Tab-separated table of C-alpha atoms and ligand atoms in Angstrom:
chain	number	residue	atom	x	y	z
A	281	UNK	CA	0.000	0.000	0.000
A	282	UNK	CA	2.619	2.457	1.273
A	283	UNK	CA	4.671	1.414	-2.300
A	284	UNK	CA	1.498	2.206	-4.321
A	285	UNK	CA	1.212	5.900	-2.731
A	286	UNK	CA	5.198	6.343	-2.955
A	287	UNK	CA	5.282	6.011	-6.336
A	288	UNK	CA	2.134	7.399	-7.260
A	289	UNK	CA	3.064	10.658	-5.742
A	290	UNK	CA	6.954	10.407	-6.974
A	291	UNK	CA	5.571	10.687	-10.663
A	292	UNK	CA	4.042	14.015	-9.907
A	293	UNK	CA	5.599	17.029	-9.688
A	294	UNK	CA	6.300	17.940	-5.849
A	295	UNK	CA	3.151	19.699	-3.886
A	296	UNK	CA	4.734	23.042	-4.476
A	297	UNK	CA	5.472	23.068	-7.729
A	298	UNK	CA	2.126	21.922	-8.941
A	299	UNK	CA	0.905	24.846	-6.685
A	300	UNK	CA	3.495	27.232	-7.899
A	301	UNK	CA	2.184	26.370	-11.953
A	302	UNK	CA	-1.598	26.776	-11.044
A	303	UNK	CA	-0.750	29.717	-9.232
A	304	UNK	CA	1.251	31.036	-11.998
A	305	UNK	CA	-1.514	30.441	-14.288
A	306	UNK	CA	-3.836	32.640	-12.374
A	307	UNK	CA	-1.853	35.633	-11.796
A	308	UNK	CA	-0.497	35.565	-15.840
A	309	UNK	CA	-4.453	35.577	-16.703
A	310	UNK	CA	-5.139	38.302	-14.189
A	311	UNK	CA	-2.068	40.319	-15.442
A	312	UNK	CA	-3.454	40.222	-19.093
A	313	UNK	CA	-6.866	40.901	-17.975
A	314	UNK	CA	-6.254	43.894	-16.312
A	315	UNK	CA	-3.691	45.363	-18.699
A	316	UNK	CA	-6.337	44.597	-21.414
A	317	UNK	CA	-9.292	46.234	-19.378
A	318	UNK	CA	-7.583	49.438	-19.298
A	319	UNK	CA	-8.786	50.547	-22.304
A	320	UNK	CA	-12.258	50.514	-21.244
A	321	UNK	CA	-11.568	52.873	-18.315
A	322	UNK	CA	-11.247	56.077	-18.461
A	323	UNK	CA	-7.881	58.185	-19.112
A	324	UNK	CA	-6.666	59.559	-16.099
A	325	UNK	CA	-9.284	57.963	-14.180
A	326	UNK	CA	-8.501	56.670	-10.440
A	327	UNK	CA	-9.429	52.844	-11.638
A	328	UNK	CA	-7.532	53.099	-15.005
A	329	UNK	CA	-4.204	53.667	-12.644
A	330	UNK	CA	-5.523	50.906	-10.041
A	331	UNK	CA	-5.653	48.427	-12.607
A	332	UNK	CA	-2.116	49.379	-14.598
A	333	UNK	CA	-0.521	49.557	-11.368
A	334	UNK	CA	-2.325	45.741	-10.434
A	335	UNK	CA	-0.641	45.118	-13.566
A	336	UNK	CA	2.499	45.749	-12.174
A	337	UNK	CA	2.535	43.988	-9.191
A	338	UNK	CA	0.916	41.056	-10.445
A	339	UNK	CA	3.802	40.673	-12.894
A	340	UNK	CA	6.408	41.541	-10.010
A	341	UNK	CA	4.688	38.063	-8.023
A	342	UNK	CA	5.028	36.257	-11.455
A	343	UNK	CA	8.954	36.655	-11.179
A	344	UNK	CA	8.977	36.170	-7.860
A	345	UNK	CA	7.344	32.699	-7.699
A	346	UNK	CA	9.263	31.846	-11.052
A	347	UNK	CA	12.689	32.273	-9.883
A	348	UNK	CA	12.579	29.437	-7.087
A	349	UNK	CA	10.662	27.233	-10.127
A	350	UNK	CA	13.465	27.719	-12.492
A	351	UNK	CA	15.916	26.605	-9.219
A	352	UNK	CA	13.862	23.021	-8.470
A	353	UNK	CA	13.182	22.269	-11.892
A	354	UNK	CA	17.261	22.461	-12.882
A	355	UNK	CA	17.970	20.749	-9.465
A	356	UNK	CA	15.149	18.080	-9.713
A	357	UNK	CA	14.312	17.545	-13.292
A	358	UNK	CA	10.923	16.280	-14.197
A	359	UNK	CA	8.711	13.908	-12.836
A	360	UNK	CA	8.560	10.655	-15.402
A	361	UNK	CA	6.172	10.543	-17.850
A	362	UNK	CA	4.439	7.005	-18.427
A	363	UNK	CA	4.588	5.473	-21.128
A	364	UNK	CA	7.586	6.983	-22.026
A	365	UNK	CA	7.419	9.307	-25.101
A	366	UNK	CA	10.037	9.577	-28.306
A	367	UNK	CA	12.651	12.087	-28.147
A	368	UNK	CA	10.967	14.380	-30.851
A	369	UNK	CA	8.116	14.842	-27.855
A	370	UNK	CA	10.379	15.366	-25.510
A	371	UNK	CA	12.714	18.202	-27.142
A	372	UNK	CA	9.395	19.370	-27.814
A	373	UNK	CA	7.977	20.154	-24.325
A	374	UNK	CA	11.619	20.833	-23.560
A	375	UNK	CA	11.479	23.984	-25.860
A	376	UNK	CA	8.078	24.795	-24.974
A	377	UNK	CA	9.126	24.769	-21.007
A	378	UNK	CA	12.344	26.816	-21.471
A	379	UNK	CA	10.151	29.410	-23.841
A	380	UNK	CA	7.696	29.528	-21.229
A	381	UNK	CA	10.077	30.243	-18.414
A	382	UNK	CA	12.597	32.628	-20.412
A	383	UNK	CA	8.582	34.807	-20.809
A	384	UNK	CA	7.802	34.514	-17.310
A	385	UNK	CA	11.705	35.763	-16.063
A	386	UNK	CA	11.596	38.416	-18.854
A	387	UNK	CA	8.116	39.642	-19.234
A	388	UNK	CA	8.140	41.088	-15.729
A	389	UNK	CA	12.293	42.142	-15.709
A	390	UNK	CA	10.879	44.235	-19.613
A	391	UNK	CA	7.968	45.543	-17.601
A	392	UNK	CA	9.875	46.710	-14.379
A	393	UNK	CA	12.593	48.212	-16.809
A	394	UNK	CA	10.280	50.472	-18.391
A	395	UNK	CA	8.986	51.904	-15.006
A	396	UNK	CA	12.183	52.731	-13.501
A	397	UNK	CA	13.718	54.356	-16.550
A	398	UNK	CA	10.375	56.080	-17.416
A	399	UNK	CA	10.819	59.076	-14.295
A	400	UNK	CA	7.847	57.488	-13.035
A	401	UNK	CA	8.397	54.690	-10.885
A	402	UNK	CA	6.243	51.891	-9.841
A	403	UNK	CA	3.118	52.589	-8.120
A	404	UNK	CA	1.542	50.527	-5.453
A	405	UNK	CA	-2.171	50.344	-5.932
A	406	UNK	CA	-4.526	52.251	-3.759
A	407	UNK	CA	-1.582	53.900	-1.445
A	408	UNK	CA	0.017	56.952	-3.461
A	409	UNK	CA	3.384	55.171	-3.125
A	410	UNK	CA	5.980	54.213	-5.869
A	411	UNK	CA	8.955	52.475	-5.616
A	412	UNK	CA	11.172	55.275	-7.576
A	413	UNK	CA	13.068	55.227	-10.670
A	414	UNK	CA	16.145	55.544	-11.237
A	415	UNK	CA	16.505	57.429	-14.623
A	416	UNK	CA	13.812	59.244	-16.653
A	417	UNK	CA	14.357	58.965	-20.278
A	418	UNK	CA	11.125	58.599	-21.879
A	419	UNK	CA	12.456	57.302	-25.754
A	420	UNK	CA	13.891	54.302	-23.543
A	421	UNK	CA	11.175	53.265	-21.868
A	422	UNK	CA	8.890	53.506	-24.810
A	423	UNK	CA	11.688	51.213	-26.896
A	424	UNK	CA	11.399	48.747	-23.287
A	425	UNK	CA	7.606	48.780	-23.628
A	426	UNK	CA	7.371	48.159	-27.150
A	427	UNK	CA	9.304	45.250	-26.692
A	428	UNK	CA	7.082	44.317	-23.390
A	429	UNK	CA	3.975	44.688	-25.583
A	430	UNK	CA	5.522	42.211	-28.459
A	431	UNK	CA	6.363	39.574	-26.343
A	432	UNK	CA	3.066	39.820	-24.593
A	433	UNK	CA	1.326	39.487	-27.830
A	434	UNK	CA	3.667	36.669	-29.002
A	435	UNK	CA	3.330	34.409	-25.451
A	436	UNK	CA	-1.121	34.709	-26.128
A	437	UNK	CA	0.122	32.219	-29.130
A	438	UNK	CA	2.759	30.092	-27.404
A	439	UNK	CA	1.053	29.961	-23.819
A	440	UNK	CA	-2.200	28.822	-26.312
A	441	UNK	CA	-0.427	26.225	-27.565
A	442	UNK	CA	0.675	25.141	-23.937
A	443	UNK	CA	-2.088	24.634	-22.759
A	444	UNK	CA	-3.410	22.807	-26.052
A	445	UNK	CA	-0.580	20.311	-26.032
A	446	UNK	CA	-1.848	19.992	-21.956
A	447	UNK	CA	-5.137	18.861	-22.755
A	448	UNK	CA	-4.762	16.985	-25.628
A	449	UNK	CA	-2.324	14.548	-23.656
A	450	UNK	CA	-5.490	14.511	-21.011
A	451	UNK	CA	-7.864	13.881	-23.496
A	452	UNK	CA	-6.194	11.930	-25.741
A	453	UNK	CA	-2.684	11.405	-25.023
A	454	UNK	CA	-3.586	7.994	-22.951
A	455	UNK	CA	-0.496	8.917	-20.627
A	456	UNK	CA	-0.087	10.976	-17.693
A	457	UNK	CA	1.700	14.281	-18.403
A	458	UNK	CA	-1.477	15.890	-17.136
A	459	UNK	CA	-1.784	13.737	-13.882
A	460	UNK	CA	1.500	14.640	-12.948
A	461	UNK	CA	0.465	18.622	-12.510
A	462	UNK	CA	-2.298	18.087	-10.942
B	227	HEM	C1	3.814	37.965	-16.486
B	227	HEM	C2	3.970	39.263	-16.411
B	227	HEM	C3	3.460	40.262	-17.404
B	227	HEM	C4	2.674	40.112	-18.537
B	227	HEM	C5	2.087	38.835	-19.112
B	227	HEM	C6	2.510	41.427	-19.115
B	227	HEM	C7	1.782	41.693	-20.277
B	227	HEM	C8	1.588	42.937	-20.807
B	227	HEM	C9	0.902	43.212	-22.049
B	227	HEM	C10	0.245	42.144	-22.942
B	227	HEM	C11	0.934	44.544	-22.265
B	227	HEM	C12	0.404	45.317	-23.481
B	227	HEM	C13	-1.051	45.609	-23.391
B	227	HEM	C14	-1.546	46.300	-24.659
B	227	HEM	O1	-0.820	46.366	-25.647
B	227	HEM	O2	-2.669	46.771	-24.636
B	227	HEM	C15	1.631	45.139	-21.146
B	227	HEM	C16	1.834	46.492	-20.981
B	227	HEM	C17	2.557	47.054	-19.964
B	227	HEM	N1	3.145	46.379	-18.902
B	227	HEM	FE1	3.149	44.371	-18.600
B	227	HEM	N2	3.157	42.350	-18.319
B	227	HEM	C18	3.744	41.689	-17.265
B	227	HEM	C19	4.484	42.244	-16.236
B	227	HEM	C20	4.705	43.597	-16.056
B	227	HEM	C21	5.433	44.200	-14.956
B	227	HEM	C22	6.082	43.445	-13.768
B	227	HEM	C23	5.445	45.551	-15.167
B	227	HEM	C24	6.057	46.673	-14.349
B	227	HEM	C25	6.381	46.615	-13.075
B	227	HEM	C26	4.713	45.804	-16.389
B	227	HEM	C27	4.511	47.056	-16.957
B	227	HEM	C28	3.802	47.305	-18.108
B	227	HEM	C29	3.631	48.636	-18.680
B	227	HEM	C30	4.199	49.931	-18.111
B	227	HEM	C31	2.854	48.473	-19.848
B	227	HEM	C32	2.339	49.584	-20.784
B	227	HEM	C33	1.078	50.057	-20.114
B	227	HEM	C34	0.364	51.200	-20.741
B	227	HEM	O3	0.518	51.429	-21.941
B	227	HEM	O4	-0.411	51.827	-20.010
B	227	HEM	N3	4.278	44.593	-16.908
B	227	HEM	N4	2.035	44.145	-20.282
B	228	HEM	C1	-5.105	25.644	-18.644
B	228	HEM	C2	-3.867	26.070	-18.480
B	228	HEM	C3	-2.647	25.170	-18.338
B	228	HEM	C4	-2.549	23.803	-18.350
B	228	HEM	C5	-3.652	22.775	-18.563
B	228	HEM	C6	-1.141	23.485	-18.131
B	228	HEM	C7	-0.607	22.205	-18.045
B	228	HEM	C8	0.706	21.873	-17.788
B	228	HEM	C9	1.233	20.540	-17.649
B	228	HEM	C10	0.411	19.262	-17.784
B	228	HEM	C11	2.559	20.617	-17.412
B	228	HEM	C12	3.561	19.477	-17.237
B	228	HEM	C13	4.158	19.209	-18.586
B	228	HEM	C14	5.303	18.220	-18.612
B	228	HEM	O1	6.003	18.028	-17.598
B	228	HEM	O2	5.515	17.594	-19.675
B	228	HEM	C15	2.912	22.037	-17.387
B	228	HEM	C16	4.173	22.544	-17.160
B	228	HEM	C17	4.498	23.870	-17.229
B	228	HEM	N1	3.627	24.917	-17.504
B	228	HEM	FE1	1.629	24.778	-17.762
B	228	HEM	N2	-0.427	24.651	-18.028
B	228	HEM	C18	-1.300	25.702	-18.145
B	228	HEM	C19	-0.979	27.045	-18.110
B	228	HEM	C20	0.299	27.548	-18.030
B	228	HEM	C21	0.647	28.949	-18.108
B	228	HEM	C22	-0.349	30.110	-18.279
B	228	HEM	C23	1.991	29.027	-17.998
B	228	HEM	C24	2.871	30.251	-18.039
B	228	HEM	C25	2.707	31.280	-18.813
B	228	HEM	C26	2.519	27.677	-17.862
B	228	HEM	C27	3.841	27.348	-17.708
B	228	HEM	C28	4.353	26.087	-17.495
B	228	HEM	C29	5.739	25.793	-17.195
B	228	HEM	C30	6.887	26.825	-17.107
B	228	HEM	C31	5.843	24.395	-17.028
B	228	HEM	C32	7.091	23.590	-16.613
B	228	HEM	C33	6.887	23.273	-15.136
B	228	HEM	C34	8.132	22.940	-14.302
B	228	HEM	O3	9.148	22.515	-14.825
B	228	HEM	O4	8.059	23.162	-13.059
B	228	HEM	N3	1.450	26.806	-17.882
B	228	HEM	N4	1.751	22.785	-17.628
């Protein structure tokens, strides 16, 4: 009995890794969202600037939470999949992983860049307070946001297929990459 459970949970990522991804998931969703939902606010507006500034700090959790992932996942590898796929699949999700990582490091480094260099500084939602900058050259932070805005535009396609390649190996893979994050 003990055996069964052992290996059972052995072939799924550790506790807080599967809670680090879900949680992950969550707070890239919200950051889009409320990025996206400015434009429906007002300019100027007190909840235009509560949601940018959200923005911020939901991105500033994302690297946070990421760094200690990227640690584990060098130092432990990957729980085994079952049956075992080919090595095309493998390089595959291999890629897909370090892509998805290298966005979730960068994304957030792009998007604190562009606030410290802007003269603006990062505001904290709801409090009047901003961590400061430490230059303010607007041309450069436009150049750091345009980039920010590409890649964010880019990762909507790779994060989609992500999550496609996810549940098709629920629905249909007949294996349990799925299982093992959840
Ligand atoms: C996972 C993290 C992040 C994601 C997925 C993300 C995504 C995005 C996207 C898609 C846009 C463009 C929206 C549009 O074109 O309408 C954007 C804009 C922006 N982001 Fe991020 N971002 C992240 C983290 C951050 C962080 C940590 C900061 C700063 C501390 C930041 C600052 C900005 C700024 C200043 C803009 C331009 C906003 C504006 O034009 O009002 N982002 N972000
Ligand atoms: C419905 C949404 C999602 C599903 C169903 C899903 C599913 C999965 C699954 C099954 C794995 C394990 C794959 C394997 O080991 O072969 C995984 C890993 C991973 N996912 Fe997702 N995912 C989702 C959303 C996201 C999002 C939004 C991101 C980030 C933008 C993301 C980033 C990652 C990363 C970086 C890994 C590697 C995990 C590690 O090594 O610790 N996932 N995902």
């Amino acid at each position: 009995m003990t055996t069964i459970s052992f290996a059972a949970s052995s072939a799924r990522y550790s506790a807080w890794r599967r809670r680090a991804h879900w949680l992950t998931f969550a707070l890239v969703v919200l950051a889009y969202l409320s990025i996206e939902s400015r434009s429906f606010l007002e300019r100027g507006s007190a909840a235009r600037m509560a949601v940018v500034q959200l923005h911020y700090w939901l991105g500033i959790a994302v690297l946070l939470i990421t760094l200690p992932r990227v640690l584990l996942r060098t130092r432990e590898g990957t729980p085994p999949v079952t049956p075992p796929p080919g090595a095309a699949a493998r390089l595959a999700a291999w890629t897909m992983h370090l892509a998805l990582f290298i966005f979730l490091v960068v994304q957030p480094v792009l998007g604190i860049a562009t606030r410290l260099v802007s003269g603006r500084g990062i505001g904290v939602p709801f409090t009047g307070w901003a961590i400061p900058s430490v230059m303010a050259d607007r041309a450069l932070a436009k150049a750091i946001e345009g980039v920010h805005e590409q890649l964010g535009t880019v990762f909507y396609a790779v994060i989609g297929l992500h999550i496609a390649a996810a549940l098709w190996h629920w629905f249909k893979g007949r294996d349990n990459v799925m299982q093992r994050m959840l």
